[in-house]
mmCIF file of C-alpha atoms and ligand atoms in Angstrom:
data_model
loop_
_atom_site.group_PDB
_atom_site.id
_atom_site.type_symbol
_atom_site.label_atom_id
_atom_site.label_comp_id
_atom_site.label_asym_id
_atom_site.label_seq_id
_atom_site.Cartn_x
_atom_site.Cartn_y
_atom_site.Cartn_z
ATOM 1 C CA MET A 9 99.386 95.019 91.244
ATOM 2 C CA THR A 10 96.392 97.291 90.851
ATOM 3 C CA CYS A 11 96.069 101.037 91.241
ATOM 4 C CA LYS A 12 95.643 102.332 94.813
ATOM 5 C CA LEU A 13 92.521 104.161 93.737
ATOM 6 C CA CYS A 14 90.785 102.004 91.170
ATOM 7 C CA ARG A 15 90.972 98.522 89.702
ATOM 8 C CA ARG A 16 93.151 99.294 86.726
ATOM 9 C CA ASP A 17 96.684 97.956 86.479
ATOM 10 C CA ALA A 18 99.192 100.128 88.322
ATOM 11 C CA LYS A 19 101.820 101.730 86.122
ATOM 12 C CA GLU A 20 103.684 104.296 88.211
ATOM 13 C CA ASN A 21 103.856 105.167 91.925
ATOM 14 C CA GLY A 22 101.217 102.525 92.588
ATOM 15 C CA PHE A 23 98.735 104.384 90.415
ATOM 16 C CA CYS A 24 97.261 103.491 87.043
ATOM 17 C CA GLN A 25 98.027 105.586 84.001
ATOM 18 C CA LEU A 26 95.169 108.021 84.600
ATOM 19 C CA HIS A 27 95.755 108.484 88.314
ATOM 20 C CA SER A 28 99.499 108.769 87.902
ATOM 21 C CA LYS A 29 98.965 111.413 85.229
ATOM 22 C CA ALA A 30 96.732 113.276 87.668
ATOM 23 C CA TYR A 31 99.420 112.889 90.342
ATOM 24 C CA ARG A 32 102.093 114.357 88.084
ATOM 25 C CA ASN A 33 99.787 117.251 87.246
ATOM 26 C CA LEU A 34 99.251 117.872 90.950
ATOM 27 C CA GLN A 35 103.001 118.017 91.526
ATOM 28 C CA LYS A 36 103.475 120.373 88.596
ATOM 29 C CA LYS A 37 100.673 122.694 89.693
ATOM 30 C CA PHE A 38 101.985 122.660 93.252
ATOM 31 C CA LYS A 39 105.233 124.296 92.157
ATOM 32 C CA VAL A 40 103.246 127.115 90.603
ATOM 33 C CA TRP A 41 101.091 127.554 93.691
ATOM 34 C CA GLN A 42 104.060 127.420 96.004
ATOM 35 C CA ALA A 43 105.867 130.111 94.044
ATOM 36 C CA ALA A 44 102.791 132.324 94.301
ATOM 37 C CA SER A 45 101.615 131.656 97.839
ATOM 38 C CA ASP A 46 104.170 129.701 99.887
ATOM 39 C CA ILE A 47 101.604 126.966 100.526
ATOM 40 C CA SER A 48 102.618 123.596 101.989
ATOM 41 C CA TRP A 49 102.013 120.308 100.163
ATOM 42 C CA SER A 50 99.330 119.197 102.627
ATOM 43 C CA GLN A 51 97.553 122.577 102.563
ATOM 44 C CA TYR A 52 97.688 122.410 98.812
ATOM 45 C CA LEU A 53 96.050 118.972 98.749
ATOM 46 C CA VAL A 54 93.217 120.294 100.910
ATOM 47 C CA GLU A 55 92.758 123.247 98.558
ATOM 48 C CA ILE A 56 92.735 120.936 95.565
ATOM 49 C CA GLN A 57 89.893 118.976 97.077
ATOM 50 C CA LYS A 58 87.874 122.127 97.704
ATOM 51 C CA ASN A 59 88.496 123.535 94.237
ATOM 52 C CA SER A 60 85.533 122.876 91.989
ATOM 53 C CA LEU A 61 87.721 123.263 88.931
ATOM 54 C CA THR A 62 89.903 120.325 89.903
ATOM 55 C CA GLY A 63 89.273 117.201 87.867
ATOM 56 C CA VAL A 64 87.850 114.161 89.555
ATOM 57 C CA TRP A 65 91.062 112.152 89.023
ATOM 58 C CA ALA A 66 93.159 114.775 90.748
ATOM 59 C CA LYS A 67 90.679 114.963 93.622
ATOM 60 C CA GLU A 68 90.849 111.221 94.136
ATOM 61 C CA VAL A 69 94.634 111.373 94.199
ATOM 62 C CA ALA A 70 94.619 114.349 96.597
ATOM 63 C CA LYS A 71 92.196 112.576 98.924
ATOM 64 C CA HIS A 72 94.351 109.475 98.931
ATOM 65 C CA LEU A 73 97.519 111.449 99.653
ATOM 66 C CA ILE A 74 95.853 113.262 102.560
ATOM 67 C CA GLU A 75 94.576 110.021 104.063
ATOM 68 C CA ASP A 76 97.887 108.347 103.470
ATOM 69 C CA GLY A 77 99.589 111.186 105.324
ATOM 70 C CA THR A 78 102.823 110.801 103.423
ATOM 71 C CA GLU A 79 104.909 113.944 103.444
ATOM 72 C CA ASP A 80 106.169 113.460 99.965
ATOM 73 C CA ASP A 81 108.226 116.506 99.184
ATOM 74 C CA LYS A 82 109.230 117.015 95.640
HETATM 75 ZN ZN1 LIG B 13 93.660 104.409 89.073
#
């Protein structure tokens, strides 16, 4: 099985090591954002994509999650 976003071998959640690390970072950062601004997961993903400071890996994961439309609540 390969990563949903690239051609590397999938390790966790259908993502490769790099994308799954980015995914975990997204989840971690979300908790911080939510505590500060009561943002929803999907709004957060949109913000992540707009944020120029977000790494490219995280943006790819965010884009995928938006397109996938999975309401994956932590
Ligand atoms: Zn990947």
